[in-house]
Coordinates of C-alpha atoms in Angstrom, one line a residue:
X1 CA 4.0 17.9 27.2
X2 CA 6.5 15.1 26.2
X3 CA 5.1 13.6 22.8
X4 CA 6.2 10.3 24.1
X5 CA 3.6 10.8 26.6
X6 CA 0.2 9.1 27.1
X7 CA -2.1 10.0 29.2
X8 CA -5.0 7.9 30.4
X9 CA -9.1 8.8 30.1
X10 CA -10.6 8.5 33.1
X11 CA -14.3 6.9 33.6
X12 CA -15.6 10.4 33.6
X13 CA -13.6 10.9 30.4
X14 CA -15.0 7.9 28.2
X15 CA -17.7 7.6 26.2
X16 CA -19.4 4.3 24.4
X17 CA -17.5 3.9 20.8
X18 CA -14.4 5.0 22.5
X19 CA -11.8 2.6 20.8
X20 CA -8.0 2.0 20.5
X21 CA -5.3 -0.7 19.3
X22 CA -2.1 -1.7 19.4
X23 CA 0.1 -3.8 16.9
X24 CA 2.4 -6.6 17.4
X25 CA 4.3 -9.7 15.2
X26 CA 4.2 -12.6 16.9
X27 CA 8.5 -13.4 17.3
X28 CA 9.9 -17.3 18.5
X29 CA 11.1 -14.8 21.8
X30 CA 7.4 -14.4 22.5
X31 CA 6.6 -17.8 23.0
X32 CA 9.8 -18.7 25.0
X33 CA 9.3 -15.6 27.3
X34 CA 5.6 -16.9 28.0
X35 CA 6.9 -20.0 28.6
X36 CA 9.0 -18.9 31.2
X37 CA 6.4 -16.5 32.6
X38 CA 3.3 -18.7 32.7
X39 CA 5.3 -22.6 33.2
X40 CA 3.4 -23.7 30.0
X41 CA 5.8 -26.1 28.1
X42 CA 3.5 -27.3 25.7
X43 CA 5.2 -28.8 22.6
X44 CA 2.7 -27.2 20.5
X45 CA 3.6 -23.6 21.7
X46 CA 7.7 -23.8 21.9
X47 CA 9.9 -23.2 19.1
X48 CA 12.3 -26.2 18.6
X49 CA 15.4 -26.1 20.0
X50 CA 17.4 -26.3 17.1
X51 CA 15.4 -24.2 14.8
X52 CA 13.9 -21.3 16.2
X53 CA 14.5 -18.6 13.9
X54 CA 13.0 -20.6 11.0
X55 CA 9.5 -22.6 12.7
X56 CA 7.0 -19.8 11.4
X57 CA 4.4 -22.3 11.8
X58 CA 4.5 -22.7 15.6
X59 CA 1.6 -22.3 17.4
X60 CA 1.4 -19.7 19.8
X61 CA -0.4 -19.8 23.1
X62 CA -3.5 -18.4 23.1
X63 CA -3.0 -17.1 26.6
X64 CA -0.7 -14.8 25.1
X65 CA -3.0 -13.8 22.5
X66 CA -5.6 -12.9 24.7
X67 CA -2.7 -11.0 26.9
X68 CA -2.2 -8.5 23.7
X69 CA -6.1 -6.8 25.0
X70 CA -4.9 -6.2 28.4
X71 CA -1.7 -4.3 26.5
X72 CA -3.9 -1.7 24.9
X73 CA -6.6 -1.6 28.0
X74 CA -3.4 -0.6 30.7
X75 CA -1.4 1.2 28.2
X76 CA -3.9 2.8 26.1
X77 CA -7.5 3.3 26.9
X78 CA -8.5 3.7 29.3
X79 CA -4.7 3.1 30.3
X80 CA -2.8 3.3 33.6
X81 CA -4.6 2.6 36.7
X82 CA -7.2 0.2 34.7
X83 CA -8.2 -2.9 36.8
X84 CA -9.4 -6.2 35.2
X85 CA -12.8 -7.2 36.7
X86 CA -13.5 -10.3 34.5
X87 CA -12.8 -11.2 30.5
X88 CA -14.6 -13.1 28.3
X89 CA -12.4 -15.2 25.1
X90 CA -12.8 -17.3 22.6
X91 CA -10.5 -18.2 19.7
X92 CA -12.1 -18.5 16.2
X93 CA -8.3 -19.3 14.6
X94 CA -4.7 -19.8 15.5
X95 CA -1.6 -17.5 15.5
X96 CA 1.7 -18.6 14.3
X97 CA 5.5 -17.2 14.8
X98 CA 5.4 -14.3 12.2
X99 CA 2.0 -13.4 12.2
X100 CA 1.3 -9.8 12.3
X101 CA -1.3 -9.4 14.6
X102 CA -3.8 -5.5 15.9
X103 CA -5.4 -5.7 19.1
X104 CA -8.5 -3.4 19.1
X105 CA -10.8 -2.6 22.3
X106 CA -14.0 -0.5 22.0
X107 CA -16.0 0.8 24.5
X108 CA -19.6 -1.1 24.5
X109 CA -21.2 0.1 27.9
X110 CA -20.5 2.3 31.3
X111 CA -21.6 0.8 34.4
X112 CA -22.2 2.8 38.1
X113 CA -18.7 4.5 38.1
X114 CA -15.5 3.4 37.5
X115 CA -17.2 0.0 35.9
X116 CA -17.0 0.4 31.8
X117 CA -17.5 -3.0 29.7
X118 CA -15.6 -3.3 26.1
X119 CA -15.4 -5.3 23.3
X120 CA -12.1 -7.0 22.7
X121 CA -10.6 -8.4 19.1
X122 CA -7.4 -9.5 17.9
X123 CA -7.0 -9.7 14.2
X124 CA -4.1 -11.4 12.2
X125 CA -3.0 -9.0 9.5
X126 CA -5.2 -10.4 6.9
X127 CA -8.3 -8.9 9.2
X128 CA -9.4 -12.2 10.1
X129 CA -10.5 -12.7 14.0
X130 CA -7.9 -15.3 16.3
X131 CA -9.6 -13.7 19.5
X132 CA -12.3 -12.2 20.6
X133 CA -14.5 -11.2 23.8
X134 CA -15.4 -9.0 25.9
X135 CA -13.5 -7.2 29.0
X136 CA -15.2 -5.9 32.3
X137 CA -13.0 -3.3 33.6
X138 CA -12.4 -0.8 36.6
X139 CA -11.8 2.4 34.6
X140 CA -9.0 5.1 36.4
X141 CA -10.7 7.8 38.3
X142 CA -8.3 10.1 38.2
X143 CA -5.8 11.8 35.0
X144 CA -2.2 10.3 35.2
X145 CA 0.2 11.2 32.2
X146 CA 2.5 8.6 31.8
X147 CA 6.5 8.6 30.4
X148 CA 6.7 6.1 27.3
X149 CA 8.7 3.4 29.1
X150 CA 12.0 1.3 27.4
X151 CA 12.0 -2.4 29.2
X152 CA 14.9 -3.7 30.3
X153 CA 16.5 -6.2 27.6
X154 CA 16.4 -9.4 28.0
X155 CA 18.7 -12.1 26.9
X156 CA 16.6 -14.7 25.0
X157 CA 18.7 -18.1 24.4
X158 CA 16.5 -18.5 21.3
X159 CA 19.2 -20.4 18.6
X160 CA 21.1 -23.2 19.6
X161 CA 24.5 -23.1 17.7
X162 CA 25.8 -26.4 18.9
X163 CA 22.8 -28.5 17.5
X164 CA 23.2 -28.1 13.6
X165 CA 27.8 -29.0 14.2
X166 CA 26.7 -31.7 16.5
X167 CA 24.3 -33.3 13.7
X168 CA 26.5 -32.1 10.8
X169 CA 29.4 -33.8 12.5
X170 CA 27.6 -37.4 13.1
X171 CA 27.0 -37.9 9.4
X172 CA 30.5 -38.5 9.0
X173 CA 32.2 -41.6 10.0
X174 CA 32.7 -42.0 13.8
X175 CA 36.2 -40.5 14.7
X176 CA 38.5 -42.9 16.5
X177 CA 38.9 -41.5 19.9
X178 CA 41.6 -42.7 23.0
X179 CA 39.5 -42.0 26.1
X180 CA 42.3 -41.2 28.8
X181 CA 41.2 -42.3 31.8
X182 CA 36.9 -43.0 31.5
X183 CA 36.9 -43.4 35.0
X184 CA 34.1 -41.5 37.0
X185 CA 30.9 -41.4 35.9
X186 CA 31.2 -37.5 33.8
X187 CA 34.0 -38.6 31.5
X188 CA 32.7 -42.6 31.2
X189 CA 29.2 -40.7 29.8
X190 CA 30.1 -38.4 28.0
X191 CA 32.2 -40.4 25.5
X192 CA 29.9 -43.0 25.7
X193 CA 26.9 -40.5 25.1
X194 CA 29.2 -39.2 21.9
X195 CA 29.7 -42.5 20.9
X196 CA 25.5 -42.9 20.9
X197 CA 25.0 -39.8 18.5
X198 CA 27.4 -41.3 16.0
X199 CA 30.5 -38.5 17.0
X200 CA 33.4 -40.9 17.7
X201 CA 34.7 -44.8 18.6
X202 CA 35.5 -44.7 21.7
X203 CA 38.4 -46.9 22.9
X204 CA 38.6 -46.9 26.4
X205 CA 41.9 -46.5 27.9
X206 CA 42.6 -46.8 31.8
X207 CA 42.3 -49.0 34.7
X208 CA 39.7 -51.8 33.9
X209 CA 38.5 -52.4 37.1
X210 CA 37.2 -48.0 37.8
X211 CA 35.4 -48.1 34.1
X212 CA 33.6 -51.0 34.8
X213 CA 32.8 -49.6 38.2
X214 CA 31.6 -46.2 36.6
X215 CA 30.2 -48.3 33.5
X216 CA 28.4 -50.1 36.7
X217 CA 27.2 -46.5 38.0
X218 CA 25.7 -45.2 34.8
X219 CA 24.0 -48.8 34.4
X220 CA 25.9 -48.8 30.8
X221 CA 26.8 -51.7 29.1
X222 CA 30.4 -51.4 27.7
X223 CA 30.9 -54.7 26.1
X224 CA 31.0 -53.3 22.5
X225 CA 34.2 -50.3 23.1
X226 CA 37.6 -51.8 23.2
X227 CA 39.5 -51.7 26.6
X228 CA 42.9 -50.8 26.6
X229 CA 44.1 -51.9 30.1
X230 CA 46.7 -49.3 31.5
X231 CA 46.1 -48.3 35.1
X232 CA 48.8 -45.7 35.6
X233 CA 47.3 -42.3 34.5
X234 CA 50.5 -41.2 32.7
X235 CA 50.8 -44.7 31.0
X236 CA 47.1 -44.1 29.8
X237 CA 47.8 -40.6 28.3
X238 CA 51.1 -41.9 27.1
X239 CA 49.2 -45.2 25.6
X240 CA 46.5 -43.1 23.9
X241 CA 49.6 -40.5 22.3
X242 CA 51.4 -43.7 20.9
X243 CA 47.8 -45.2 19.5
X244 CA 47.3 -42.0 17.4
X245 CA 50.9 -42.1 16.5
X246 CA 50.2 -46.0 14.6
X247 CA 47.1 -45.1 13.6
X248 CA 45.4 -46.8 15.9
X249 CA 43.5 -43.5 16.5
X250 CA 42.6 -40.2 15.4
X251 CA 41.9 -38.3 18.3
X252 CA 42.7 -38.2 21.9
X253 CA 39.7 -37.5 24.4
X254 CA 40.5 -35.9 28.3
X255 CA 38.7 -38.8 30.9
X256 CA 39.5 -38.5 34.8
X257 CA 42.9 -37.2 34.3
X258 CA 44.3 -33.8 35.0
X259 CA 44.9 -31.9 32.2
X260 CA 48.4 -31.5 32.7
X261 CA 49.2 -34.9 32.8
X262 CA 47.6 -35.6 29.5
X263 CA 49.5 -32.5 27.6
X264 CA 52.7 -33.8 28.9
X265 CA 52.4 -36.8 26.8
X266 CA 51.1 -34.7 24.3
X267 CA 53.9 -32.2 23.6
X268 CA 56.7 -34.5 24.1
X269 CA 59.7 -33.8 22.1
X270 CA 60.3 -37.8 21.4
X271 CA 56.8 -39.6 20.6
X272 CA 54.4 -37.0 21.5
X273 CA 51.6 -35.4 19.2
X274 CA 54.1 -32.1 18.3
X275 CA 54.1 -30.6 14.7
X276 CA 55.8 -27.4 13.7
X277 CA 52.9 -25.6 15.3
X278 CA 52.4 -24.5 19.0
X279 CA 49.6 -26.3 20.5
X280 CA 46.7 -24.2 21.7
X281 CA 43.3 -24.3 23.1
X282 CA 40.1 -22.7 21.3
X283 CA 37.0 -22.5 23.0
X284 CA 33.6 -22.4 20.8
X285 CA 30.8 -20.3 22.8
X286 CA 27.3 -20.6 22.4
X287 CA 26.8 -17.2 23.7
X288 CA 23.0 -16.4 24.1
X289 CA 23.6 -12.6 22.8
X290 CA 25.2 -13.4 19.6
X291 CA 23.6 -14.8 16.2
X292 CA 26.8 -17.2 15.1
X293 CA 29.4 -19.0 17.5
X294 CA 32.0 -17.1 19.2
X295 CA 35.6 -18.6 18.9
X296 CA 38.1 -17.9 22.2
X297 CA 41.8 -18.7 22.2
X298 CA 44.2 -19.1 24.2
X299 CA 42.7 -19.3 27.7
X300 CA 43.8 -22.6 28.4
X301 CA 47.4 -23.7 27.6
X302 CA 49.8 -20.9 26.7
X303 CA 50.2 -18.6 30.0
X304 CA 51.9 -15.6 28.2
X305 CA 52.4 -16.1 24.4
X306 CA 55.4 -13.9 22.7
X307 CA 53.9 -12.9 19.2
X308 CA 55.2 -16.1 17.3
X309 CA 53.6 -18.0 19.7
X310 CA 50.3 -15.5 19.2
X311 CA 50.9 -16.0 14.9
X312 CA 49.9 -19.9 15.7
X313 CA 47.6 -19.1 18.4
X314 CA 45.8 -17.0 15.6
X315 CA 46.2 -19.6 12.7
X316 CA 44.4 -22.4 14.8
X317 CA 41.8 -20.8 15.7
X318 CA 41.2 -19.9 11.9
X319 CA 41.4 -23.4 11.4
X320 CA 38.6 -24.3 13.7
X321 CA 36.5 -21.9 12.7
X322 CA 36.7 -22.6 9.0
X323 CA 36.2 -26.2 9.7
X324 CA 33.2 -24.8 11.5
X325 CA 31.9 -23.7 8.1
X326 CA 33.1 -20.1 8.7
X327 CA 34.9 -19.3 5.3
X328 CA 35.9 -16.1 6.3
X329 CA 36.4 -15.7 9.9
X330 CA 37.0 -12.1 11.7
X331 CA 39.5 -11.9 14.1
X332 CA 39.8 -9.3 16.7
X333 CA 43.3 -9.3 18.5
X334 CA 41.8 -8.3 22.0
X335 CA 44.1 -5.6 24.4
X336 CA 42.7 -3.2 27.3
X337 CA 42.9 -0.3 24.9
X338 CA 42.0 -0.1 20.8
X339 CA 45.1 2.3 20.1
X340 CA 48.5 1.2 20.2
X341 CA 50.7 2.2 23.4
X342 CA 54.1 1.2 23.8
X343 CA 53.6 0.7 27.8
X344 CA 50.8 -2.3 27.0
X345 CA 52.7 -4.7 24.9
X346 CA 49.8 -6.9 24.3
X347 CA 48.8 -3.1 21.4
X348 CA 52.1 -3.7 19.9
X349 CA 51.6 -7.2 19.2
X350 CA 48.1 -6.9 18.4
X351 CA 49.2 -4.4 15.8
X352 CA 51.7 -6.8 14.4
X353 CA 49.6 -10.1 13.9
X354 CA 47.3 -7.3 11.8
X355 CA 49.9 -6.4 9.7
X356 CA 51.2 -10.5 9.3
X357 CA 47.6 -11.4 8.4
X358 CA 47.8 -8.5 5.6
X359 CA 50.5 -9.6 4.3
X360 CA 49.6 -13.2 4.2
X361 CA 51.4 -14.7 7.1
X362 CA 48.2 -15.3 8.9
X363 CA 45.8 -16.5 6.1
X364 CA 42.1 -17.4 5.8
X365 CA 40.9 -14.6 7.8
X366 CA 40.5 -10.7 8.3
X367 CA 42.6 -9.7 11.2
X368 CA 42.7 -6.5 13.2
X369 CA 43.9 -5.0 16.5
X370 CA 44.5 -3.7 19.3
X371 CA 41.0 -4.1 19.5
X372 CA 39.1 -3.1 23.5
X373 CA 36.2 -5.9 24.2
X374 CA 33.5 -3.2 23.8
X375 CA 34.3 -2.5 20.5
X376 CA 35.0 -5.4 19.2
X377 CA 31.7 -7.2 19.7
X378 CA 29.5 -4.0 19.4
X379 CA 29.3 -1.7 16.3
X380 CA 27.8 1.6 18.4
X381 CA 30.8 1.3 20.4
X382 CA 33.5 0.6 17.7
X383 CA 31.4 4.1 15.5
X384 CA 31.8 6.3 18.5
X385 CA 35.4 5.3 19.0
X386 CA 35.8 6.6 15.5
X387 CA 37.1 3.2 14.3
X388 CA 36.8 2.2 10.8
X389 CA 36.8 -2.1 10.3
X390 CA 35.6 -5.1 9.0
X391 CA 36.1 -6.9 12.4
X392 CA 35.2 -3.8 14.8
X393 CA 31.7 -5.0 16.1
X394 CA 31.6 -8.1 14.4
X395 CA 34.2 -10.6 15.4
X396 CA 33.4 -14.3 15.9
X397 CA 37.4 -15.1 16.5
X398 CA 38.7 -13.2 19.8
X399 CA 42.3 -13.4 20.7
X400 CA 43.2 -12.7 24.1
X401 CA 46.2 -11.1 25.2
X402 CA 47.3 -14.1 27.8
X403 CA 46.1 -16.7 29.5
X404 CA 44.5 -15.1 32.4
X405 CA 42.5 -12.6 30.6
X406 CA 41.0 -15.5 28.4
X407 CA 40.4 -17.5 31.5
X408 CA 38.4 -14.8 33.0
X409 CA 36.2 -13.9 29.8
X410 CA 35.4 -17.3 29.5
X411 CA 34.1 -18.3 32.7
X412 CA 32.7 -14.6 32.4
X413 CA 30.2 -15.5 29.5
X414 CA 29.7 -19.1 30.8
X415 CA 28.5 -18.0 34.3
X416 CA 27.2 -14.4 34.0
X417 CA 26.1 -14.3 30.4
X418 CA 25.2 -18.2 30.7
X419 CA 26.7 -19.2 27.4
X420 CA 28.1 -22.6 26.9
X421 CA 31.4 -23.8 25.8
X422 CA 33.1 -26.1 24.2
X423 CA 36.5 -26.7 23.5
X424 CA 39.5 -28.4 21.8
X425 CA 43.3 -28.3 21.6
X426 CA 44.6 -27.8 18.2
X427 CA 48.1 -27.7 16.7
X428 CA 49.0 -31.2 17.5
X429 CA 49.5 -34.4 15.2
X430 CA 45.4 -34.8 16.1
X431 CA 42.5 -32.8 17.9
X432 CA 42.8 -33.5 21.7
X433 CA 39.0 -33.2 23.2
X434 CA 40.0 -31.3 26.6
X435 CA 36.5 -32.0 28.1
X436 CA 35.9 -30.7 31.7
X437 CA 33.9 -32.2 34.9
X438 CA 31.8 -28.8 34.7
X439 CA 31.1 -29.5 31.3
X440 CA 27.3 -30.5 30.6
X441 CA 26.3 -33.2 27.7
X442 CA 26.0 -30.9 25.0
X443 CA 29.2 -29.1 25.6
X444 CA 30.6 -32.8 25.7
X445 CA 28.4 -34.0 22.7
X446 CA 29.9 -30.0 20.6
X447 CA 33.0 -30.5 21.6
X448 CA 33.5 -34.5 20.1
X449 CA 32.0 -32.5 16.9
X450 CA 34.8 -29.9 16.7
X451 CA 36.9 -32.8 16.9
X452 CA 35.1 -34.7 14.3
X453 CA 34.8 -31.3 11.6
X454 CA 38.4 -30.2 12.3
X455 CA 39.7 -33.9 11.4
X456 CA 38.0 -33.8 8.3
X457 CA 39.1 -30.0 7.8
X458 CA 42.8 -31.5 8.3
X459 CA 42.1 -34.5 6.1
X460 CA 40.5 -32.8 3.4
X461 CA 41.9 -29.3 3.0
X462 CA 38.1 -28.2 3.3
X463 CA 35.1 -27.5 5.5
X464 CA 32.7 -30.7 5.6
X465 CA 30.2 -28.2 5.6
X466 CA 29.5 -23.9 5.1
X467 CA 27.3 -22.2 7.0
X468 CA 24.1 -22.8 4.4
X469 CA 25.6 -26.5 5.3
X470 CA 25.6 -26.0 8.9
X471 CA 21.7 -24.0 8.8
X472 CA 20.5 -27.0 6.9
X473 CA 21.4 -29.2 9.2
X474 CA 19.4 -28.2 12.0
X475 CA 16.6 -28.6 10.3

């Protein structure tokens, strides 16, 4: 017989005293799952949003208590094939997240066969009582040996990455911001909502006469945000470049205008936002897997980067990710394959920007490729592949091999693994904050705070805040 096996006793079987328990901690996963389960969003009983890990003192449900006796009545005695008839609680004291907690049931009386009556008790790890009653039960007739069973995983979104940037970010200054084109009621709110959590200054640049009409639709009052009048879209993107160009502005946010339009302006030769550094696009995922943010680059601007373009490509999203608080970011140079092969040149070049960032030319991080997706993120697949790293199975940076393959990992996590992302273009004379209509208010709200940490990162030479910064903040 398997020793992972359990097999049930049957009414026949049990005797009075017959007794058996099962032990559990009470985890923040708990209470969100019941949650879900049950439809019970009591404050009380929900971790907060922005502090899960850390809220031992939340109160559990006491639904879910009670739910730990019906655990050890179908798994263990009398175990499969037992029937609730009726069950009988009360709850002397509460259980909070981190409580270590024994359900116990013991056999108190057989009825006319398969009835059998028990006495129920959950105690918290200091043996004092949080529930107790008594369980009326149709007993199994028959034997059944049952297979110890693995549950599928589930993917809890228990920690909320973008709350402790997003309130980090608002206790500095508000960042001067050139809204291109506020003119539908998606890109009007969300700089307006930014501008409410203290992220930037919006000044509103576009036709007058659509951002009153979508001020009109959101019922927002708009008197307070200067208006730059410019109704022609490229004029507006152009208007807002030459604003951060005086000083007028520090940072240039995408409105109702295609993306395109506004990058145009952007990387002009003469009076756009160029430096020395090729512009690129880093999204920041709040993946629902994954303890710490996950930084993606380049699956928005540059279609098929030649390694220089992949050294800058690299360095900004270093950048972002220190400014993050992230003092020592690992970067996995992402290909199809984790060994280098001549016929896919995106192992070559992979190879390469780990031997630049070796030898300095790529600084502030721990780089290494070719690195496959699998073993990149996972550390079982990275050991039985052999490979031997400080990034294999733990890289928050990911560079993708072109444009296309970071499109389709992105909308990947965002709509199958229902992460969220924000997102900003870097390598320019300021952040541009390249918002989309998909985008939700908190990817909005996260990515003004990129915007607002990686100005002060530029400014300053230095994060705002670490990660100790960044926890402390959510609370």
């Amino acid at each position: 017989m398997n020793a992972s096996a359990i097999r049930n006793k049957t009414w026949a079987e049990l005797n009075v005293g017959d007794a058996a328990s099962l032990e559990r901690r009470c985890s923040p996963e708990d209470l969100l799952l019941f949650a879900h389960v049950s439809g019970n969003v009591n404050p009380l009983t929900l971790p907060a949003a922005d502090n899960r890990e850390r809220d031992s003192r939340q109160i559990a449900p006491s639904m879910w208590v009670g739910s730990l006796i019906s655990a050890v009545l179908g798994n263990v005695l009398p175990g499969a094939g037992t029937l609730y008839r009726a069950q009988g609680l009360r709850f002397p004291r509460r259980v909070h997240v981190g409580d270590r907690l024994k359900a116990t049931v013991v056999c108190r009386e057989k009825r006319e066969e398969p009835v059998a009556l028990f006495d129920t008790r959950v105690e918290n790890e200091y043996g004092h009582t949080v529930c107790e009653g008594t369980a009326e039960v149709d007993a199994p007739t028959t034997s059944q040996l049952t297979e110890a069973r693995d549950l599928p995983a589930l993917i809890v979104d228990s920690v909320d990455h973008f709350a402790p940037l997003i309130v980090l970010a608002a206790q500095l200054p508000p960042l001067k911001t050139a809204v291109v084109c506020p003119e539908d009621r998606n890109s009007l709110g969300g700089a307006l909502l930014s501008a409410q959590h203290g992220l930037i200054e919006p000044i509103l640049v576009g036709d007058p006469g659509r951002i009153q009409a979508a001020a009109k639709e959101l019922g927002a009052d708009i008197s307070a945000h200067t208006l730059a009048a410019v109704s022609d879209p490229h004029a507006a993107a152009a208007h807002a470049v030459a604003m951060v160009n005086e000083g007028l502005a520090h940072a240039v946010m995408k409105g109702a205008i295609h993306s395109d339009a506004l990058l145009a302006q952007v990387v002009k030769k003469d009076r756009g936002l160029r430096t020395h550094v090729r512009i690129s696009h880093v999204f920041a995922m709040d993946v629902p897997a994954l303890d710490e943010l996950l930084f993606i680059s380049d699956a928005a601007i540059n279609i098929a980067p030649d390694l220089m373009t992949k050294v800058d490509i690299v360095q900004n999203a270093v950048n972002l990710a220190h400014a993050c608080g992230i003092r020592e970011p690992k970067v996995g140079i992402l290909s199809a394959v984790e060994t280098i092969n001549p016929s896919i040149p995106s192992t070559l070049d992979a190879a390469v920007l780990s031997k630049m960032a070796d030898r300095g030319q790529i600084h502030g991080a721990v780089v290494d490729g070719p690195l496959a997706m699998d073993n990149a993120m996972d550390v079982e697949a990275a050991r039985t592949k052999g490979i031997a790293s400080l990034v294999a199975g733990h890289a928050n940076v990911l560079i993708v091999p072109n444009l296309e393959a970071g499109n389709i990992l992105v909308k990947e996590l965002s709509f199958v693994a229902r992460a969220e992302a924000a997102g900003l273009v870097l390598g320019a004379k300021a952040p541009v904050i390249l918002t989309s209509r998909a985008d939700n208010d908190r990817a909005r709200l996260a990515s003004c705070a990129l915007a607002q940490l990686y100005e002060y990162w530029r400014r300053e030479g230095r994060a705002f805040g670490d990660q100790g910064t960044v926890a402390k903040a959510a609370e």
